[in-house]
PDB file of C-alpha atoms and ligand atoms in Angstrom:
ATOM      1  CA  UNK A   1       0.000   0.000   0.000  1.00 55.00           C
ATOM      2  CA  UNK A   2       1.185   3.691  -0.969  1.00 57.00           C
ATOM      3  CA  UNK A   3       0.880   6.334   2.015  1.00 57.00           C
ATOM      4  CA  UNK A   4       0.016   9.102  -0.624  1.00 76.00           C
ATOM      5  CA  UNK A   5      -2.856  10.874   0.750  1.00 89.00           C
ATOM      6  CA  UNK A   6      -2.344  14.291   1.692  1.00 92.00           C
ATOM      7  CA  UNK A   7      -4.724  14.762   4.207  1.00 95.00           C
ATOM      8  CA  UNK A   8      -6.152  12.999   6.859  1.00 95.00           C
ATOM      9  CA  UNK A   9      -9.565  13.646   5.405  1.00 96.00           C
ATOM     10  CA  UNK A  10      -8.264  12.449   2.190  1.00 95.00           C
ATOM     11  CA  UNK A  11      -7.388   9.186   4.218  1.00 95.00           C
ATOM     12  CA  UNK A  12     -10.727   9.021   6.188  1.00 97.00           C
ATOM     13  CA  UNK A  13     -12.822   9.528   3.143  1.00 96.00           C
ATOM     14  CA  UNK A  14     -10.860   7.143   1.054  1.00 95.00           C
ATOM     15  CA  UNK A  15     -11.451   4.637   3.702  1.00 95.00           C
ATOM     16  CA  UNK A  16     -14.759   5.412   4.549  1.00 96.00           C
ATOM     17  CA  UNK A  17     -15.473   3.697   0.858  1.00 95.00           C
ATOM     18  CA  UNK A  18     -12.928   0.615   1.167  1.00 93.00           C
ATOM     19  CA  UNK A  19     -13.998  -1.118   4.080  1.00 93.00           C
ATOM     20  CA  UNK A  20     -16.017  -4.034   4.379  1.00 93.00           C
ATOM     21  CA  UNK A  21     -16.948  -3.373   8.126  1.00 96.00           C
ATOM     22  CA  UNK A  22     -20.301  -4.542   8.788  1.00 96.00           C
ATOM     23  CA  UNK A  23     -21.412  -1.768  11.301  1.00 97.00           C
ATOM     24  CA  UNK A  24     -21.229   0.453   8.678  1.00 96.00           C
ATOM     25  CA  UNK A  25     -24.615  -0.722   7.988  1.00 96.00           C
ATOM     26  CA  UNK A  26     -26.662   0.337  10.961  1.00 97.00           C
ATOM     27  CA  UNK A  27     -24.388   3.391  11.596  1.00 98.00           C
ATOM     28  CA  UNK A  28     -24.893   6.799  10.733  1.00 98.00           C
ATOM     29  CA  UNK A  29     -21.457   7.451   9.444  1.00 98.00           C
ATOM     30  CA  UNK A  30     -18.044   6.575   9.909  1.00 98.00           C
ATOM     31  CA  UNK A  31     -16.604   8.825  13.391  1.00 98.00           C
ATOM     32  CA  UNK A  32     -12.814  10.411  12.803  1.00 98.00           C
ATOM     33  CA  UNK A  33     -10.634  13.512  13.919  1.00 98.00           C
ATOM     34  CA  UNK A  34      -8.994  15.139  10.385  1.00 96.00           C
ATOM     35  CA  UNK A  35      -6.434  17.141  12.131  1.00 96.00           C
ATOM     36  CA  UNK A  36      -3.188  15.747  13.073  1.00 92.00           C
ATOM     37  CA  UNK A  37      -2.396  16.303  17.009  1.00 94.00           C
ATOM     38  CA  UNK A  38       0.583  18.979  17.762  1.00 94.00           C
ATOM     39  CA  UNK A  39       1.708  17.189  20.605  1.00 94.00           C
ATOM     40  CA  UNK A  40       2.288  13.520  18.956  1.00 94.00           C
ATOM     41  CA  UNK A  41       0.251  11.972  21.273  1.00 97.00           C
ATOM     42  CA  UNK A  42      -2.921   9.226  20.013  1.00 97.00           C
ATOM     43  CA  UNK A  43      -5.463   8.074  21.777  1.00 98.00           C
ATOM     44  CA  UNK A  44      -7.303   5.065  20.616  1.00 98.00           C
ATOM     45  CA  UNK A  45     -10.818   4.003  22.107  1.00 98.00           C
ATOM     46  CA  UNK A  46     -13.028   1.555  21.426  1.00 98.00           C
ATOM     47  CA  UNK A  47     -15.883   2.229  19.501  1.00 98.00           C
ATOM     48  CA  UNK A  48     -18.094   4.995  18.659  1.00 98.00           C
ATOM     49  CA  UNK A  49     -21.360   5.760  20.590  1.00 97.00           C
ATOM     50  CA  UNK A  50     -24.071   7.700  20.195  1.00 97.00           C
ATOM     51  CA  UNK A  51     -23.302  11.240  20.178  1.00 97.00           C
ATOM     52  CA  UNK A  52     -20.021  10.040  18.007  1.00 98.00           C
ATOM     53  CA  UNK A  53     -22.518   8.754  15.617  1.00 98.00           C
ATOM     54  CA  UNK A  54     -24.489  11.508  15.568  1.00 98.00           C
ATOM     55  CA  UNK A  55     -21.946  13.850  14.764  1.00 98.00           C
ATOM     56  CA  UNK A  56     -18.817  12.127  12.982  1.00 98.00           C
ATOM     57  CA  UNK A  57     -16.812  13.033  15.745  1.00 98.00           C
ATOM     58  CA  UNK A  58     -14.534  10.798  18.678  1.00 98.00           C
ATOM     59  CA  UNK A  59     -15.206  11.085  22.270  1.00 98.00           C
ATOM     60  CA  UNK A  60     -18.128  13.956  22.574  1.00 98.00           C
ATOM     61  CA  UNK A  61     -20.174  11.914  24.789  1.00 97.00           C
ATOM     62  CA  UNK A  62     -19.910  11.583  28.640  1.00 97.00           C
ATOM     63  CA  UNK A  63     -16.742   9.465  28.451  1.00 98.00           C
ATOM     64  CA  UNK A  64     -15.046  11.850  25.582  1.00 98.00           C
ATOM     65  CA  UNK A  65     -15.872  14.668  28.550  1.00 98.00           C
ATOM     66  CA  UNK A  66     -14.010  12.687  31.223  1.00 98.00           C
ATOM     67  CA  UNK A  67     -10.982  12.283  28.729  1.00 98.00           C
ATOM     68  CA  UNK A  68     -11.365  16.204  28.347  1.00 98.00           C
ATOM     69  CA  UNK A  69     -10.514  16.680  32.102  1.00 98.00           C
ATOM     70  CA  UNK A  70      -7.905  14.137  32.300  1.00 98.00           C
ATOM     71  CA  UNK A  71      -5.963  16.071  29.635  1.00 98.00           C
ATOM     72  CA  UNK A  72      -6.620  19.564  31.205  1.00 98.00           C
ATOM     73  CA  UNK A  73      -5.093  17.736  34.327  1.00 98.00           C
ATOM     74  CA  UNK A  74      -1.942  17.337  32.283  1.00 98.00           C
ATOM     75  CA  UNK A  75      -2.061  20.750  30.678  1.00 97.00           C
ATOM     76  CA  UNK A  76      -3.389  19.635  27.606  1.00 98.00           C
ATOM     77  CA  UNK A  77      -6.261  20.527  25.433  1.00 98.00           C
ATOM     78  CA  UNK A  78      -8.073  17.944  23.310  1.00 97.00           C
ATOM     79  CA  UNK A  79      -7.095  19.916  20.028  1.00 97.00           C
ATOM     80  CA  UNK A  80      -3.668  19.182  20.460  1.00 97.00           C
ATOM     81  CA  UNK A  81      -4.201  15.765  21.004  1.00 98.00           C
ATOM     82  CA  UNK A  82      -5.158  13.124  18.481  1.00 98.00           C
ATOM     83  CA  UNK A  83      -7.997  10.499  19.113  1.00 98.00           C
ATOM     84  CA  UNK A  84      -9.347   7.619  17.080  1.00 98.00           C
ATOM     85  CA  UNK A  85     -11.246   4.532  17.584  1.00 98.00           C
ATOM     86  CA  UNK A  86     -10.334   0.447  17.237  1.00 98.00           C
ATOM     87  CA  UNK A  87     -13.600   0.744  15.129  1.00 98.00           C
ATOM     88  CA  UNK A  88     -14.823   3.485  13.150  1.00 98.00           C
ATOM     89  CA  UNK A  89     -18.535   2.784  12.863  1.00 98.00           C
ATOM     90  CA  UNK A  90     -20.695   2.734  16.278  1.00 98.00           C
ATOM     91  CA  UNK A  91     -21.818  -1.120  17.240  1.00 98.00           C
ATOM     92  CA  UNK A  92     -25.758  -1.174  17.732  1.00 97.00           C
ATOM     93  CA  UNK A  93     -27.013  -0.630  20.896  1.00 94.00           C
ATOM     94  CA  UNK A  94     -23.035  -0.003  21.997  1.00 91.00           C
ATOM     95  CA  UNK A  95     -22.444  -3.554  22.344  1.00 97.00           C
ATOM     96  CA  UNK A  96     -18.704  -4.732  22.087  1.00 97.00           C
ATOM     97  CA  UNK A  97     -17.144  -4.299  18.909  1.00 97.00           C
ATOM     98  CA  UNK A  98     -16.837  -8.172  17.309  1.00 97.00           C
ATOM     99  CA  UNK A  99     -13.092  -9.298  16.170  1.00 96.00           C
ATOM    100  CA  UNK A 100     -14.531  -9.053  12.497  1.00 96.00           C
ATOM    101  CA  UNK A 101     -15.024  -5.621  12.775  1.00 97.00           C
ATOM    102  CA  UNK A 102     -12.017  -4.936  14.547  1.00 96.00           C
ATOM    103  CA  UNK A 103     -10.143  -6.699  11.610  1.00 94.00           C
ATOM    104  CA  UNK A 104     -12.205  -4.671   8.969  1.00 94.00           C
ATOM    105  CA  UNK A 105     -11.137  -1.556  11.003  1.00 94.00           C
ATOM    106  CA  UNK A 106      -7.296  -2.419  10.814  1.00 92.00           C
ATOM    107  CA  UNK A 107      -5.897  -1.186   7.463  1.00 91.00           C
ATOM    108  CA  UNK A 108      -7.781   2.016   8.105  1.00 94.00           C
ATOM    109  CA  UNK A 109      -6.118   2.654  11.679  1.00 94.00           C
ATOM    110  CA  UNK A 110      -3.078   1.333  10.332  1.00 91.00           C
ATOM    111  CA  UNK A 111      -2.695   4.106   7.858  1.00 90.00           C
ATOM    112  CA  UNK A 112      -3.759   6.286  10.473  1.00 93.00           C
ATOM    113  CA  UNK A 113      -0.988   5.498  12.656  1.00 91.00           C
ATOM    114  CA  UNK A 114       1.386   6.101   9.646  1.00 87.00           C
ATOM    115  CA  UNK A 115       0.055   9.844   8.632  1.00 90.00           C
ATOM    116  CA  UNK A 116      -0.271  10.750  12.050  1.00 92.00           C
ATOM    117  CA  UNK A 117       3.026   9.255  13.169  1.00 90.00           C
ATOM    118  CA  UNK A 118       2.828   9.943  17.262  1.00 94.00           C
ATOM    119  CA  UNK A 119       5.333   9.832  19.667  1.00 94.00           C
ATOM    120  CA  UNK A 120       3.335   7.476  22.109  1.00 96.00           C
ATOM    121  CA  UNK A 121      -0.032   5.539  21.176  1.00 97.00           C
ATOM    122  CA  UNK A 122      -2.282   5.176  24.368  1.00 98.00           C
ATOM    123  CA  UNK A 123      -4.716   2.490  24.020  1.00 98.00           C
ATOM    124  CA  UNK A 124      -7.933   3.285  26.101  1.00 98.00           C
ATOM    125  CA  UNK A 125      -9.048   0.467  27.688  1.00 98.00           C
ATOM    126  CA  UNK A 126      -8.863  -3.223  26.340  1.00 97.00           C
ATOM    127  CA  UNK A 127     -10.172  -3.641  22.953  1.00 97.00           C
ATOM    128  CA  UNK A 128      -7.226  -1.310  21.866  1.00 97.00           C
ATOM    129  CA  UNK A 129      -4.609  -2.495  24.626  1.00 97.00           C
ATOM    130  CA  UNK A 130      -4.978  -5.971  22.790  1.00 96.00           C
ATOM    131  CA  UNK A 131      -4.403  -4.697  19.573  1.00 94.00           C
ATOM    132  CA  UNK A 132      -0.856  -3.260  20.452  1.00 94.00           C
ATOM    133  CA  UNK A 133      -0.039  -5.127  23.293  1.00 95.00           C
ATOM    134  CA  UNK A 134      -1.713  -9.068  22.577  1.00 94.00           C
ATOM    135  CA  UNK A 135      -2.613 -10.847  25.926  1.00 95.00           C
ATOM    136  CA  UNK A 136      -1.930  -7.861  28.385  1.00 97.00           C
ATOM    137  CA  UNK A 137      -5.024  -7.036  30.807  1.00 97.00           C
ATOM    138  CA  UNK A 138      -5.849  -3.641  31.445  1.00 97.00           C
ATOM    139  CA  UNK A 139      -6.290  -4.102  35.221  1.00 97.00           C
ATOM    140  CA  UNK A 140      -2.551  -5.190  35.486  1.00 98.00           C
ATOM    141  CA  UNK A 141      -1.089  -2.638  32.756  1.00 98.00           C
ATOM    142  CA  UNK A 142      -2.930   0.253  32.777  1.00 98.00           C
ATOM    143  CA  UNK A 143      -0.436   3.144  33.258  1.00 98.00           C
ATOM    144  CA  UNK A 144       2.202   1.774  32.054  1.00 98.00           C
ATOM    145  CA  UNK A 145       4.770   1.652  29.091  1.00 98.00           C
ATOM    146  CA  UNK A 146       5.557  -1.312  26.599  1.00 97.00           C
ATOM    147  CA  UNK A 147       7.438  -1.145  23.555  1.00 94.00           C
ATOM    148  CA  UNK A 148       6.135  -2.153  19.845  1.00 91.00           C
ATOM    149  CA  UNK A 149       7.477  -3.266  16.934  1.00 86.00           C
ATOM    150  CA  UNK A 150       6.978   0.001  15.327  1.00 85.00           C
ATOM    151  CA  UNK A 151       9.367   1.925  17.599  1.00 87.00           C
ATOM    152  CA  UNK A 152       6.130   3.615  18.604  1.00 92.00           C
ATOM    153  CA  UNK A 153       6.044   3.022  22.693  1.00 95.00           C
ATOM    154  CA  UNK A 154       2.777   2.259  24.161  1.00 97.00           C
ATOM    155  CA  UNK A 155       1.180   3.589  27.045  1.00 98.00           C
ATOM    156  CA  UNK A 156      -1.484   1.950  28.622  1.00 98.00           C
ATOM    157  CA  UNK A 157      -4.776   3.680  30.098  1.00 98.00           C
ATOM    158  CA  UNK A 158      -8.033   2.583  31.448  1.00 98.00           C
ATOM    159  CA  UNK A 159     -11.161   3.534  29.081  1.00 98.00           C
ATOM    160  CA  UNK A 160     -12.857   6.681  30.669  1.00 98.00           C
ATOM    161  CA  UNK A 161     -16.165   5.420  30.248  1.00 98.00           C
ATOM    162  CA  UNK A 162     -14.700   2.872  32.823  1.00 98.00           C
ATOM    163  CA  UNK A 163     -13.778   5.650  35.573  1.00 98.00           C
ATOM    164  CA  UNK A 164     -17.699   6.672  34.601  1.00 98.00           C
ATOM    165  CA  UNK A 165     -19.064   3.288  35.444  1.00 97.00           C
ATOM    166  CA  UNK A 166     -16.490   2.745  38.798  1.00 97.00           C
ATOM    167  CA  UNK A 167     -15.661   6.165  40.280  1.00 97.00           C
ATOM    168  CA  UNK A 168     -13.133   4.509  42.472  1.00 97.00           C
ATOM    169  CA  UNK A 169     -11.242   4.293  39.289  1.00 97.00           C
ATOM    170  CA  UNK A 170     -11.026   8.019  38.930  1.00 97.00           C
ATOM    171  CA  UNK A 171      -8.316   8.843  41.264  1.00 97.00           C
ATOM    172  CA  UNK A 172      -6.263   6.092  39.668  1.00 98.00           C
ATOM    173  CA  UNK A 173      -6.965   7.360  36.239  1.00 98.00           C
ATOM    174  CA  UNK A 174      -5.695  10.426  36.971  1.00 98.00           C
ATOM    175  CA  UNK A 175      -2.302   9.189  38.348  1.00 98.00           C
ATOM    176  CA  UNK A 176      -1.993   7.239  35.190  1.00 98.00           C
ATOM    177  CA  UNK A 177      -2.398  10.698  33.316  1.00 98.00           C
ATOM    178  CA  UNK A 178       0.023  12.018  35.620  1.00 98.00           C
ATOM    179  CA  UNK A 179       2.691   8.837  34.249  1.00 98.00           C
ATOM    180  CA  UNK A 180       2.090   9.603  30.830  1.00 98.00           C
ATOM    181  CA  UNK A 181       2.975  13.099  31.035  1.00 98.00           C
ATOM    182  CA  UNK A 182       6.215  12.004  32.660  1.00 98.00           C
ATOM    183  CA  UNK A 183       6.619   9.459  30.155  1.00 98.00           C
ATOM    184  CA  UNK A 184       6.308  12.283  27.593  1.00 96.00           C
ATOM    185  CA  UNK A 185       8.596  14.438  28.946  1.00 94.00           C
ATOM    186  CA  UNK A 186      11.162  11.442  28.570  1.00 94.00           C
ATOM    187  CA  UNK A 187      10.936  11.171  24.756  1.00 92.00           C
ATOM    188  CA  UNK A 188      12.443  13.310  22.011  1.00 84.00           C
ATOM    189  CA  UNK A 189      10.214  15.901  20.687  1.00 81.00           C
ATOM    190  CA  UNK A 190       9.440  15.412  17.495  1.00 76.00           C
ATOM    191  CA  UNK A 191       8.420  11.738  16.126  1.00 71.00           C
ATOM    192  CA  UNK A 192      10.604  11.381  13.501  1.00 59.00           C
ATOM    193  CA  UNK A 193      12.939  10.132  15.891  1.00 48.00           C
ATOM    194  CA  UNK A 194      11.284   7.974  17.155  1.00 57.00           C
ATOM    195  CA  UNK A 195       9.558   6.172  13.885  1.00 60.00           C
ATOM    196  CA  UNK A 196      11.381   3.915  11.429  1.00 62.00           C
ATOM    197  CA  UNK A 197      10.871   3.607   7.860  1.00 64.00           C
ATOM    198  CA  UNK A 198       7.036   4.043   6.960  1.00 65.00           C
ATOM    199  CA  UNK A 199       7.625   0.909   4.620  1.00 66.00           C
ATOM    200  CA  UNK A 200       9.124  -0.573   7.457  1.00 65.00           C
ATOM    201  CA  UNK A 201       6.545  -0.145   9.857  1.00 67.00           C
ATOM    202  CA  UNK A 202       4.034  -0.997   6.794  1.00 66.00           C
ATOM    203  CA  UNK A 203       5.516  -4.410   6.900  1.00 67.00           C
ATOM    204  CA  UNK A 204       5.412  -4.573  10.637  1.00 63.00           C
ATOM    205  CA  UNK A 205       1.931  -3.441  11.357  1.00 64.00           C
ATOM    206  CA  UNK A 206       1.225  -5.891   8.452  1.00 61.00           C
ATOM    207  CA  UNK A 207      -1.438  -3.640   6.608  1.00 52.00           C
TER     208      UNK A 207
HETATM  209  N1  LIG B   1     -16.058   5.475  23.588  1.00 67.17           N
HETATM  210  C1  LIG B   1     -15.135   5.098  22.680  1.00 67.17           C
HETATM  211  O1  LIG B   1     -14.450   4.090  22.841  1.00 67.17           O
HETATM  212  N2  LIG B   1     -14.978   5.868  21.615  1.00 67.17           N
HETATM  213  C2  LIG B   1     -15.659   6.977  21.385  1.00 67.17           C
HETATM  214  O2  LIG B   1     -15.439   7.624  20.358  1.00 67.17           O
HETATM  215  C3  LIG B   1     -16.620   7.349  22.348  1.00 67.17           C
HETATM  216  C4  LIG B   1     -16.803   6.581  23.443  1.00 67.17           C
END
């Protein structure tokens, strides 16, 4: 595959068309951010919901809220941040996503990864802990790092719906915030440094 869109639009809309996910069928329309994120840093959730559905956009429900204040804890706003989904279609009645439609989803945050190129992914919550990190559970790794074959380090975070649900969780979810930051502050500014070869990491993230 040829990285030769220009924009991230360009990408979304391109693979709005070529996927054979079959959520697209009950969902409204496909749910994406078009602007790349100034401080390197992607978030990747789970699934789209309702309000996503409604209005093309990641996290604008409750849970997208929560991730709001857990940046601004961190001195970050959600512009200069980057966040996508494991799926880009919204599951009916917000059940789990299926592995299917995870798989159908892959190419499309695959070349995602590669125009956006962050410094650290951060998997929110399990669906897309598994999907960078195979086998780990998100009770035992949440906040921390692992490496991937990319070069790209991963940073592991509970899903914010999840400090929603289990308000015990919150406290801990903003430590983890806390860790990432630090984490941040440990890697080299700009991600070129930290990325290989985009036909390398084609070959790695086997699109
Ligand atoms: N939960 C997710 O995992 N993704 C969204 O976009 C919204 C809620």
């Amino acid at each position: 595959m040829k990285i030769n869109f220009k924009t991230l639009k360009d990408l979304h809309e391109y693979y709005a068309v070529h996927n054979r996910c079959g959520l697209k069928k009950t969902a409204t329309q496909p749910v994406y951010e078009i602007v790349p994120p100034s401080s390197g840093i992607l978030f990747i959730g789970e699934a789209p919901g309702r309000n996503e559905d409604l209005q093309g956009r990641p996290f604008v429900g409750a849970a997208g809220k929560f991730l709001d204040e857990l940046l601004q804890s961190i001195g970050y706003t959600r512009e200069e941040v980057y966040v996508s989904n494991v799926v880009k279609y919204r599951p009916p009645d917000n059940r789990e996503p299926k592995d299917e439609e995870k798989d159908a989803c892959r190419v499309w945050l695959n070349a995602e990864l590669l125009f956006v190129k962050p410094r650290v992914i951060v998997p929110l919550g399990r669906h897309a802990l598994g999907r960078f990190v195979p086998g780990a559970n998100i009770t035992a790794s949440h906040g921390q790092a692992f490496d991937h074959p990319t070069g790209i380090p991963i940073f592991a975070m509970y899903h914010p719906a999840a400090g929603l649900y289990n308000p015990n969780l919150k406290e801990g979810m903003k430590k983890d915030f806390k860790g990432l930051k630090k984490f941040l502050d440990t890697l080299p500014k700009k991600s070129k440094n930290i990325l290989r070869k985009s036909e390398e990491i084609e070959n790695l993230l086997k699109l």
